[in-house]
Every structure is written in structure tokens, then in C-alpha cells.
XYZ file of C-alpha atoms in Angstrom:
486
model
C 4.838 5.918 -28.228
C 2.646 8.753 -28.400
C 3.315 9.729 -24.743
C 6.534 10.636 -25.794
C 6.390 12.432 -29.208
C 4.532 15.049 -31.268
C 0.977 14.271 -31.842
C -1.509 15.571 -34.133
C -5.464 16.013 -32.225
C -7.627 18.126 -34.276
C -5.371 18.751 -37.029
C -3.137 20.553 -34.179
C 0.029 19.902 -33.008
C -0.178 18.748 -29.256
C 3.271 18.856 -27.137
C 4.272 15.736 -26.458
C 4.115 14.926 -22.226
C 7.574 14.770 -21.158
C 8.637 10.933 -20.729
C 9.661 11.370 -17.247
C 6.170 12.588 -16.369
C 4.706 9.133 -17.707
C 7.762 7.512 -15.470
C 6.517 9.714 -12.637
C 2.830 8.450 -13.059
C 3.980 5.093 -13.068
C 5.917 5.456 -9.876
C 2.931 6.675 -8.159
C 0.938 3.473 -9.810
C 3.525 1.352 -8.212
C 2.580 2.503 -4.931
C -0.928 2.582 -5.365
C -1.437 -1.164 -6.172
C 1.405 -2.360 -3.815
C -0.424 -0.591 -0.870
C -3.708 -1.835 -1.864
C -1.910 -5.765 -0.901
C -0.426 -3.629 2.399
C -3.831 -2.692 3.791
C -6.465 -4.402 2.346
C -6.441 -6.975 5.998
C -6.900 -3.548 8.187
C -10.371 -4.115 7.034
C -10.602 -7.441 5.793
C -9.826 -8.740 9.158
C -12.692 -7.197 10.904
C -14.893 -9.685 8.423
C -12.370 -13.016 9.164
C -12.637 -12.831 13.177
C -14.762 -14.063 15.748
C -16.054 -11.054 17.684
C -14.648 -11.535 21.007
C -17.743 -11.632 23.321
C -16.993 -11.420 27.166
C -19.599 -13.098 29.245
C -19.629 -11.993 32.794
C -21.352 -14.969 34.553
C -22.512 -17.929 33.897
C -26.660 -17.328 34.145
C -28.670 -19.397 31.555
C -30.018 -15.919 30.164
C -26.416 -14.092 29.861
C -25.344 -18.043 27.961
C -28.663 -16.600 25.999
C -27.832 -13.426 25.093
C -24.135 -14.275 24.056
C -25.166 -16.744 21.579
C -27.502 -14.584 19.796
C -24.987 -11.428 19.545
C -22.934 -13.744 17.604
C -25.618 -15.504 15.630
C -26.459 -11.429 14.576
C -22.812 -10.757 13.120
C -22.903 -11.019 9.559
C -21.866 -13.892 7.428
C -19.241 -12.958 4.949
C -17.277 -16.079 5.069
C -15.387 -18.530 7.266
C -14.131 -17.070 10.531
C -11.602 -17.741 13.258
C -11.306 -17.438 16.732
C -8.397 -15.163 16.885
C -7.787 -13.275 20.479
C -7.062 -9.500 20.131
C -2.785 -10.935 20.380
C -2.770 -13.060 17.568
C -4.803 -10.640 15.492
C -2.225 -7.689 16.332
C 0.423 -10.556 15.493
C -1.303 -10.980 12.254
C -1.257 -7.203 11.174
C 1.955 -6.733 12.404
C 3.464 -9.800 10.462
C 3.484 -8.203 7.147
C 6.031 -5.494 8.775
C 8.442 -8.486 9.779
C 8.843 -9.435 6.020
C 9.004 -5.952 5.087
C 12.223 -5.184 7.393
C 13.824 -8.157 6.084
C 14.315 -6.565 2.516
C 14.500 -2.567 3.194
C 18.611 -3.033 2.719
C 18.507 -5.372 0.022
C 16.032 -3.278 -1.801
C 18.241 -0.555 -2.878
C 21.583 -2.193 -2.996
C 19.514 -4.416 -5.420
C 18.007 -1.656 -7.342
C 21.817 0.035 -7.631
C 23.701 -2.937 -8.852
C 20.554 -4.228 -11.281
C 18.243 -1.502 -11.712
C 15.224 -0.516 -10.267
C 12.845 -1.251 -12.950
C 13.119 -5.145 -12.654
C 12.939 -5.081 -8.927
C 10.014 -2.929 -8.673
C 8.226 -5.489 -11.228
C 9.382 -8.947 -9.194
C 8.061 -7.058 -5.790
C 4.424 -6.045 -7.650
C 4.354 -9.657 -9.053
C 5.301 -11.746 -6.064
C 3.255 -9.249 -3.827
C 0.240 -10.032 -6.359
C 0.859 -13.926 -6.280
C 0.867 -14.245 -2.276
C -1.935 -11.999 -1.346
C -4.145 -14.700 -3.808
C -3.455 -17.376 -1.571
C -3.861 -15.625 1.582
C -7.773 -17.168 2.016
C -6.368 -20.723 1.387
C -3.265 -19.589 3.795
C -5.797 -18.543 6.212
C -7.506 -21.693 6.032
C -4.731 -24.064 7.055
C -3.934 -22.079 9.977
C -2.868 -18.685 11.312
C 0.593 -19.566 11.570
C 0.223 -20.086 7.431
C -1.625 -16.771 7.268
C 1.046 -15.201 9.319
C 3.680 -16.821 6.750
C 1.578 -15.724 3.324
C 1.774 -12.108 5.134
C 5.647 -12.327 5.812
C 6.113 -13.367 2.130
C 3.614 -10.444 0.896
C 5.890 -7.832 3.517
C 8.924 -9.664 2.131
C 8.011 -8.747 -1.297
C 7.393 -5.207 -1.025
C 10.293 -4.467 0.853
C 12.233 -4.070 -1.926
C 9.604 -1.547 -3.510
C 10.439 1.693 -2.109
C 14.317 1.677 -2.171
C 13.973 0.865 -5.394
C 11.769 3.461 -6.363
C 14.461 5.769 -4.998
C 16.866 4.394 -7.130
C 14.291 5.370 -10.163
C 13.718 8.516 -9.055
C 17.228 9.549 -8.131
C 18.112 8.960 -11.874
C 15.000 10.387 -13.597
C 13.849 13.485 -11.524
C 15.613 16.788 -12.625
C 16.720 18.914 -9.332
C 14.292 21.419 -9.999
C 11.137 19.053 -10.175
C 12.399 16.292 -6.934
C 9.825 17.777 -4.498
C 6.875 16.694 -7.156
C 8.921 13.403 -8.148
C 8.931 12.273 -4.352
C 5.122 13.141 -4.118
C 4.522 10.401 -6.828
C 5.409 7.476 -3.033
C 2.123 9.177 -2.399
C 0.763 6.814 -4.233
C 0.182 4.705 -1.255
C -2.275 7.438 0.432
C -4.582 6.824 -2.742
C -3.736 3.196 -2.868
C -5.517 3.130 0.844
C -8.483 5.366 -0.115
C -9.384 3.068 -2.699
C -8.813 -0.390 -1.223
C -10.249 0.702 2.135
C -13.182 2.399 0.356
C -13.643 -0.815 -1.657
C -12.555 -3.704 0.098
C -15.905 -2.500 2.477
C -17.975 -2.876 -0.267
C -16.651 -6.229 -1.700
C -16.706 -7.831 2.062
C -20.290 -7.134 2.348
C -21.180 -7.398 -1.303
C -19.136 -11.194 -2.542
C -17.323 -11.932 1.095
C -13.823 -10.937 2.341
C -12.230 -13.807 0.397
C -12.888 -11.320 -2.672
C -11.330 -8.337 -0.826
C -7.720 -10.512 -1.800
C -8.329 -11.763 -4.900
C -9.333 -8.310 -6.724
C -6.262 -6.330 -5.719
C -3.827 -9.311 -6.440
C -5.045 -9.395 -9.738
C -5.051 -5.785 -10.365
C -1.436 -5.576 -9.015
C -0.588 -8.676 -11.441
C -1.697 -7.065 -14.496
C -0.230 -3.807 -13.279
C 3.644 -5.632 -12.919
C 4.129 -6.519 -16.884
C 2.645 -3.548 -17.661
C 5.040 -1.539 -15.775
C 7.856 -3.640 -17.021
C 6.561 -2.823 -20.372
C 6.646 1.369 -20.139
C 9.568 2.049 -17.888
C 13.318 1.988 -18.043
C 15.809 2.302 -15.373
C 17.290 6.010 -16.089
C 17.022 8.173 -19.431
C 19.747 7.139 -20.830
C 18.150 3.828 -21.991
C 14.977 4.875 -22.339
C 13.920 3.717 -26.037
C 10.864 7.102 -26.102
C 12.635 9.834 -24.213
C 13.144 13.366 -26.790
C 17.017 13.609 -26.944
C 16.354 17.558 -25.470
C 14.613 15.867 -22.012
C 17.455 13.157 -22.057
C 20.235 16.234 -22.119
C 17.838 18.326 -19.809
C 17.929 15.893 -16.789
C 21.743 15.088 -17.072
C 22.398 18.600 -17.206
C 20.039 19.542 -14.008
C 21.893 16.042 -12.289
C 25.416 17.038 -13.169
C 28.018 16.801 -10.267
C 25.057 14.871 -8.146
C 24.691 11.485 -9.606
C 26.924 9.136 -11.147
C 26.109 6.324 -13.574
C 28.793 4.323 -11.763
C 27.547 1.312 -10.001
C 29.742 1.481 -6.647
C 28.486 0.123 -3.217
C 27.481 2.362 -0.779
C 30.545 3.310 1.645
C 29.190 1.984 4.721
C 31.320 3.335 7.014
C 31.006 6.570 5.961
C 26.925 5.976 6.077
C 26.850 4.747 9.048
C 29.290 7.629 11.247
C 26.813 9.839 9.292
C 24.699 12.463 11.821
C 22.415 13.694 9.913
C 21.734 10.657 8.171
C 20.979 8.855 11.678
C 19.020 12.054 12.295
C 16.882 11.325 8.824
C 16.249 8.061 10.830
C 15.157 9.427 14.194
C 12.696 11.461 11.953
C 11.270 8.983 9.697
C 10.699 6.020 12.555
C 8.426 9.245 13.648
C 6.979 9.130 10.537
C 6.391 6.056 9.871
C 4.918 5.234 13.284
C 2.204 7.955 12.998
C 1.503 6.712 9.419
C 1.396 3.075 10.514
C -0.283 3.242 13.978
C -3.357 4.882 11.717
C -3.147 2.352 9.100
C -3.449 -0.632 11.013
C -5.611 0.912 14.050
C -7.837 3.545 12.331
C -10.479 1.239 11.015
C -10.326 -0.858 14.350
C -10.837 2.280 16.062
C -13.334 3.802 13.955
C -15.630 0.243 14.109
C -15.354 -0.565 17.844
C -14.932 2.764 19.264
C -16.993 5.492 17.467
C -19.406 2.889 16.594
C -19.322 3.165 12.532
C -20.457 0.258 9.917
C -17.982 -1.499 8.018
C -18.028 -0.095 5.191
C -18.319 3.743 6.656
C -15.405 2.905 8.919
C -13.436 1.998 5.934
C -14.566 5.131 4.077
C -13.489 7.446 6.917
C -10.633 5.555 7.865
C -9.545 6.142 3.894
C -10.375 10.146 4.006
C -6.779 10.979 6.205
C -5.015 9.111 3.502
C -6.724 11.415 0.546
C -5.707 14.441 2.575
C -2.066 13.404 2.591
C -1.876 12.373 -0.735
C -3.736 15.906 -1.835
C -1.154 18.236 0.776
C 1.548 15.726 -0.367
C 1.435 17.149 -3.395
C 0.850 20.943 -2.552
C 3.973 20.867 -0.502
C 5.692 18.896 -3.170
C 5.108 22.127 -5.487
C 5.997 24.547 -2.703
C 8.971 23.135 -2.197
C 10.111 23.080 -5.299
C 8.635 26.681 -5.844
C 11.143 28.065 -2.562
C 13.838 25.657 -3.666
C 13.911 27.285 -7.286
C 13.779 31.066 -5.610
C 16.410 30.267 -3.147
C 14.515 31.246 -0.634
C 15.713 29.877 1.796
C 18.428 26.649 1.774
C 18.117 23.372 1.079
C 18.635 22.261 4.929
C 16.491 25.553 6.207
C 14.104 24.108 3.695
C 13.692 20.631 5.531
C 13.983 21.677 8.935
C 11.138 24.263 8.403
C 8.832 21.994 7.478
C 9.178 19.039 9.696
C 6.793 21.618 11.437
C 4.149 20.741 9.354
C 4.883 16.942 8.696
C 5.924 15.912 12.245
C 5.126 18.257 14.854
C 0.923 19.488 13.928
C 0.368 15.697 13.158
C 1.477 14.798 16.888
C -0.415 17.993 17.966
C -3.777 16.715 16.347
C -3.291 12.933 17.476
C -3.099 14.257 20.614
C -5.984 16.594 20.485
C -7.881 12.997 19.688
C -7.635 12.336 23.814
C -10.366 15.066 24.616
C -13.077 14.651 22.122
C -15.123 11.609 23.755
C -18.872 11.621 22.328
C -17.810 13.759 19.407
C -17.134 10.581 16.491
C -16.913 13.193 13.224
C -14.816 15.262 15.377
C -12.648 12.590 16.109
C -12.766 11.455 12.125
C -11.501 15.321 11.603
C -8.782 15.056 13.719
C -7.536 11.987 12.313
C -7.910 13.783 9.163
C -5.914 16.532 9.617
C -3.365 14.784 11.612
C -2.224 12.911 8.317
C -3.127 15.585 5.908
C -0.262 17.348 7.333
C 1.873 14.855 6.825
C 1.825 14.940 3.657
C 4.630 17.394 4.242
C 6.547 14.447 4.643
C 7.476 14.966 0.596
C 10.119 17.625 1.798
C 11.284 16.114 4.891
C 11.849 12.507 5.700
C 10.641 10.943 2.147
C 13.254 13.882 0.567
C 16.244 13.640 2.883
C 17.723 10.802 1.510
C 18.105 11.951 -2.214
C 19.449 15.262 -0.532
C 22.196 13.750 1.483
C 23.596 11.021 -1.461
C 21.777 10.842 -4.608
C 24.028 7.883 -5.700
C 22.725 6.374 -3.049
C 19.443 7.247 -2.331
C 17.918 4.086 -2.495
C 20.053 2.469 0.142
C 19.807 5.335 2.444
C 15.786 5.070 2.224
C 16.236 1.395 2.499
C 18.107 1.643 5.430
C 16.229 4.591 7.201
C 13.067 2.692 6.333
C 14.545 -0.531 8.249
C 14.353 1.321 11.367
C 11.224 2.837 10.423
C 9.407 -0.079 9.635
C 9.860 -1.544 13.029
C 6.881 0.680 14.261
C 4.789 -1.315 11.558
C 4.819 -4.025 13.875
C 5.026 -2.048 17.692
C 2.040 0.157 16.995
C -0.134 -2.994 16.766
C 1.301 -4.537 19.597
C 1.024 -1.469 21.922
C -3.005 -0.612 20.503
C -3.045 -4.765 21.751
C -1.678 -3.885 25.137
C -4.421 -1.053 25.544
C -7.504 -2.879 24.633
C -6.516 -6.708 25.466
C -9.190 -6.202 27.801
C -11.890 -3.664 26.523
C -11.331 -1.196 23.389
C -12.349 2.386 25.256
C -12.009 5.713 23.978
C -10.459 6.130 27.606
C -7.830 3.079 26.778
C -7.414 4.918 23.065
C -6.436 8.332 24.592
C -3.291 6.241 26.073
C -1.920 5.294 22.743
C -2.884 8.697 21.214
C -0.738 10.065 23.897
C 1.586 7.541 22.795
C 1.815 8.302 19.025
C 1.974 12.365 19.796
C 4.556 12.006 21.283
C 6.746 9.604 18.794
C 5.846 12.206 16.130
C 7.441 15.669 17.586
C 10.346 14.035 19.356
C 12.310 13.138 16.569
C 11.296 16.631 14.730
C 13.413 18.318 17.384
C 16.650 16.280 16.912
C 16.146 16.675 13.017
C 16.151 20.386 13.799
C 19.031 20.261 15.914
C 21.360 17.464 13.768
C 19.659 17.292 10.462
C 20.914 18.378 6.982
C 20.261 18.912 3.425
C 23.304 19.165 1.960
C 25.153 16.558 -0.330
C 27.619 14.121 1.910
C 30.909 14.231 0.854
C 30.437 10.393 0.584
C 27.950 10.696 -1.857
C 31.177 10.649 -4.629
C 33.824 9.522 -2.595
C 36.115 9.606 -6.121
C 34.907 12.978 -6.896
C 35.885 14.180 -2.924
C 39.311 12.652 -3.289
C 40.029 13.917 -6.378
C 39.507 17.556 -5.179
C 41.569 16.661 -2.041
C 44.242 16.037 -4.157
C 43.774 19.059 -6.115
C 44.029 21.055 -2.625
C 47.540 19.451 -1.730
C 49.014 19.841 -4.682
C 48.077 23.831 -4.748
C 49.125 24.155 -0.939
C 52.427 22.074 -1.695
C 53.175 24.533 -4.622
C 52.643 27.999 -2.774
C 54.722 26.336 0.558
């Protein structure tokens, strides 16, 4: 209550903090303790699997030496004899629930609201990723499930948080509102940072049972603070209520409607949004389910330290996410330059350095911090992403921004599990910074390719399908003067 309202401190009055600022914090909350479930196995999984030892002949002493490298790996808990496939199949299996639900998300969060769907993804998220150990003990093939059901489960997260933010964040203020799915880059710091120390500390059954009951906890709490849009918001000051629906006015609609499809779907620069998040997503992705592979086997770092640096790239984009966020909203506000030169400018920074420094990772053998830097700055750039790909969608159709991200993010989320699969390929047979430089190549690549179509098709502009009422209605207006002057 007292976010919300005037409050005395120090026999002062304090302004309150607007309402949407405690919905903003929340959303970035959300993301935080839903990516902690996403990543926590990145590292966890170094601490479940065999090692995979290759013995090159069959001497008594090489028999020797074999068994006591693997009598020297630490013991923090059961582990199984995975080969490198089944372990890409196991990071990659969260990413096949995951696309399952990116469509239903926001069509869901449209029709019903986004506050109760962000609370049963948190929740069900939660309750799966505490019986992942047991899962894990049956079998893979019931890990792999428990993982489905966990990707499953947060599918529906980010469309819905769309939805949220589409109805809460006032025009002027939607560059910082879409920083708050940021969240996630802290969300990885922490869990990567700590899931290290837990493995080593109580065992890597531990590094699941802490975040799913953090994330359970956070769920009612959530339900408990946030409402859908403004309007029903039992806190909100009526002058922030009017504020928002006057800065919204003629861009979103109370309505519930389906999306038009049809329209969606013939859309260019929507498909060109989708081009340039699958870029996106893949560089983000590759990095969160290789980087602490690559960091441990390849530049030689301890478990916890490769967690630690494998974490740092994600506090850089969460840190530039927000920078941009506010400089986009500064050159937005200025009319600086328009809303499409706007997102086409800065793909630049989001897309096409990030490719540039994961490709500068191919010539830096024997130079590990270097490498770390690279990394580094490769996703701190991204962060950029808050005016580009992660914007796009509430440019194009605000009514429907949640099923546009849903959507774009169903195509996108396909790299979640073919960046495993083609690190797998590379180092099936030995993990080399020389096999590395391959996929680096690789992800370069897949990041500026689709900035150049966005610059060539892309758009921030409102679709005329956005209203498809409001467009007809105006249509008719234009007949009716055209028939009167003929």
C-alpha cells in the first residue's frame, strides 16, 4: 500500500513511487527467478556427468592412469554416463517444451490476462525443476521429460509479459519497460554465480531445489502485487491511471479480439522482426548453454570460476540493456530521429558488434581472460536488443504484442535447441579451441545476417492490423468524403 501512496519518513512527505514502477520491478523479478530454473543445468550438468575419458590403447598402465583421473573428479553426487549427444539432447530439451507454448502464451495472456499466466508458468516452472534429481534418477529419458515440462512452463512467460507491459508502460517510458525482460541477464549472474558454489558446497542436487523454491515463493507473491492493466489495479493514483491511458490513446484497445492472422502472417516486417530475433536468440542461447562448457574444458577454469565468468556477459547486458533502454527513450522523446530509423540504427549495436566480437573469439588461442572479454562484450552489446528485436513487437501491434513476441520467439527458440546440437557436432570427438573457432564462426555469422534484412524490410511503425476496426472505420470515412466531392 505504501508503494503506491503518500508517505510520511522523517516527518516529511515522500512521493509516492509510481505503481507501474513497482509493476515494472516485478516484471523484471519474473524473469529473474524463471531464468534461474532455465540455466541452472548449464552448470549443474558439468557436476551430474561422467567425464568422458578416451583411452587410446589398451596397456595395463594407460587402464591405470584412466581409472585414477576419474577416481580424482570430485564427488558432488550421483553421476551418469551421458555421451557428449545425449548431454546436448538434455540442454537442448528444455527449448522443445519452450516452443510448444510461445503461441499459446500470448493468445492466453490476451483473452485471460497476463497476470495469472505469468503466476501458473513461475509455479509449475518451480514444481518441476524440484523433481528434476529424482527425474534424473529414473532415467535420462525422465530427466529429458522433467526439462520439457520446466521449457513447457515458461513458454508462456514472456508473451505474457508483453501482454503486461503493452497495457502498463506509457509510450514515453517502453524502452525502460522492455529493459525490465532483462531480468533474465541477472537471473543468470546469480544462479550461475551460485549454483557453483552450492555444487561444491551441499552437491548439485541442491543447485535445483534452492531456485525452485525461491521461484515458488516468488509466484503468490507476484499474484499478490500485480494486476493485469491500470484500470483494475486496486493501488494505482487516479492521475497515473489517466496518465498511461492518455500516453496509450489510439495504440491499445481494451478489447479482447484475436489476433488477425492473416494479416500477421503476410506481414514483412513482422517476418523481418523474426529473421532478427532467431539472430538474437541464437547468440544469446549458443552462450548460455555453451559458455560454461567452454570456459571449463577449453580455457581450463574451476567450476565455480567458470560459472562466475560465464555469468559476467550476462551482467553486461543486463547493465547496457538498460543504458540503451534510457537512450532510446531519450531520442524517441526528442524526435530525433523516427521510430523505424530508431530500430534499424541500433541493430548495429545489438546484432552486428556482437557477431563481430564472437568472431574475434577464433584468434585469441592461449589468451583465456581475453577470450572471457570477448565473450563479455559480445553480449554486453546486446543488450541493445531493448530497442530492437525485444521492442519491435509492441511497435508494430500493441494489441497484440504478446502474440507477435510469442510467435517471433517460436522461431527464435528453435536455436535453443540447434546451438547445442551444432557445439555437439564440433567436439563429439575432442572439445578444442581449434573445433570452438568453427562454431564461433558459426554464431557470427547468424548474428549480422538477419541485421541486414531488418535494415532492408524492417519497421517501426504501427500495422494497420493492429486495430483492424479503427482502420476500417477511417476507410469508410475516406469513401464517403471521395463519394461526396465526385
Amino acid at each position: 500500500m505504501f508503494l503506491s501512496t503518500p508517505m510520511q519518513y522523517f516527518g516529511k512527505t515522500v512521493a509516492a513511487i509510481p505503481t507501474r514502477f513497482n509493476v515494472a520491478f516485478m516484471l523484471f523479478n519474473s524473469c529473474l527467478v524463471a531464468y534461474m530454473m532455465r540455466v541452472l543445468l548449464s552448470i549443474s550438468i558439468l557436476a551430474m556427468v561422467e567425464p568422458n575419458v578416451i583411452i587410446e590403447n589398451n596397456s595395463e598402465n594407460d587402464t591405470t592412469k584412466s581409472a585414477s583421473l576419474v577416481e580424482a573428479v570430485p564427488d558432488y553426487g550421483p553421476r551418469y554416463n551421458w555421451s557428449p549427444y545425449e548431454e546436448s539432447l538434455v540442454l537442448g530439451s528444455f527449448f522443445y517444451g519452450y516452443l510448444c507454448t510461445q503461441l499459446l502464451g500470448g493468445m492466453l495472456a490476451e483473452a485471460f490476462g497476463g497476470r495469472i499466466i505469468i503466476f501458473l508458468s513461475l509455479f509449475f516452472s518451480a514444481m518441476f525443476t524440484g523433481l528434476s534429481p529424482l527425474m534424473a534418477d529414473f532415467g535420462i529419458w525422465y530427466f529429458v521429460a522433467t526439462r520439457v515440462a520446466i521449457g513447457i512452463a515458461c513458454g508462456i512467460l514472456y508473451p505474457a509479459i508483453h501482454c503486461v507491459v503493452a497495457l502498463w508502460s506509457p509510450v514515453e517510458e517502453k524502452g525502460k519497460f522492455v529493459a525490465c525482460l532483462l531480468g533474465g541477464a541477472l537471473g543468470t549472474v546469480i544462479t550461475w554465480s551460485m549454483v557453483g558454489y552450492i555444487i561444491e558446497t551441499f552437491g548439485w542436487i541442491w543447485s535445483f531445489y534452492i531456485p525452485a523454491v525461491i521461484t515458488a515463493v516468488f509466484a503468490f507473491i507476484w499474484l499478490y502485487l500485480v494486476s493485469d492493466s491500470p484500470q483494475n489495479h486496486p493501488r494505482i493514483s487516479d492521475n497515473e491511471r489517466m496518465f498511461i491511458q492518455k500516453s496509450q490513446e489510439g495504440r491499445v484497445s481494451n478489447k479482447k479480439a484475436w489476433m488477425p492472422v492473416k494479416h500477421v502472417l503476410t506481414s514483412i516486417p513482422f517476418w523481418a522482426l523474426i529473421i532478427l530475433h532467431f539472430g538474437n536468440n541464437w547468440g544469446l542461447y549458443f552462450l548460455l548453454t555453451a559458455a560454461p562448457k567452454f570456459m571449463s574444458e577449453v580455457l581450463g577454469f574451476k567450476l565455480s570460476k567458470a560459472g562466475y565468468l560465464a555469468a559476467l556477459p550476462y551482467l553486461a547486458r543486463l547493465l547496457s540493456g538498460f543504458v540503451f533502454g534510457s537512450v532510446g527513450d531519450y531520442v524517441r522523446s526528442k524526435k530525433i530521429m523516427s521510430v523505424t530509423a530508431n530500430r534499424k540504427f541500433f541493430v548495429i549495436f545489438s546484432h552486428i558488434i556482437p557477431g563481430l566480437f564472437l568472431t574475434g573469439l577464433c584468434f585469441v588461442q592461449g589468451y583465456p581472460y581475453v577470450a572471457v572479454t570477448l565473450v563479455t562484450l559480445s553480449l554486453g552489446f546486446n543488450g541493445s536488443a531493448t530497442l530492437t528485436n525485444l521492442q519491435n513487437a509492441q511497435d508494430l501491434s500493441p494489441n497484440y504484442a504478446g502474440s507477435l513476441y510469442g510467435i517471433a520467439n517460436f522461431f527464435g527458440t528453435t536455436s535453443g535447441f540447434l546451438s547445442p546440437m551444432v557445439v555437439a557436432h564440433f567436439t563429439a570427438e575432442q572439445s578444442t579451441f581449434e573445433q570452438w573457432s568453427k562454431i564461433f564462426w558459426i554464431g557470427g555469422g547468424v548474428y549480422i545476417i538477419p541485421a541486414i534484412i531488418f535494415m532492408i524490410f524492417g519497421s517501426g511503425e504501427v500495422q494497420k492490423w493492429n486495430d483492424l476496426s479503427e482502420s476500417r472505420e477511417k476507410d469508410k470515412k475516406i469513401i464517403e468524403r471521395y463519394t461526396k466531392t465526385v
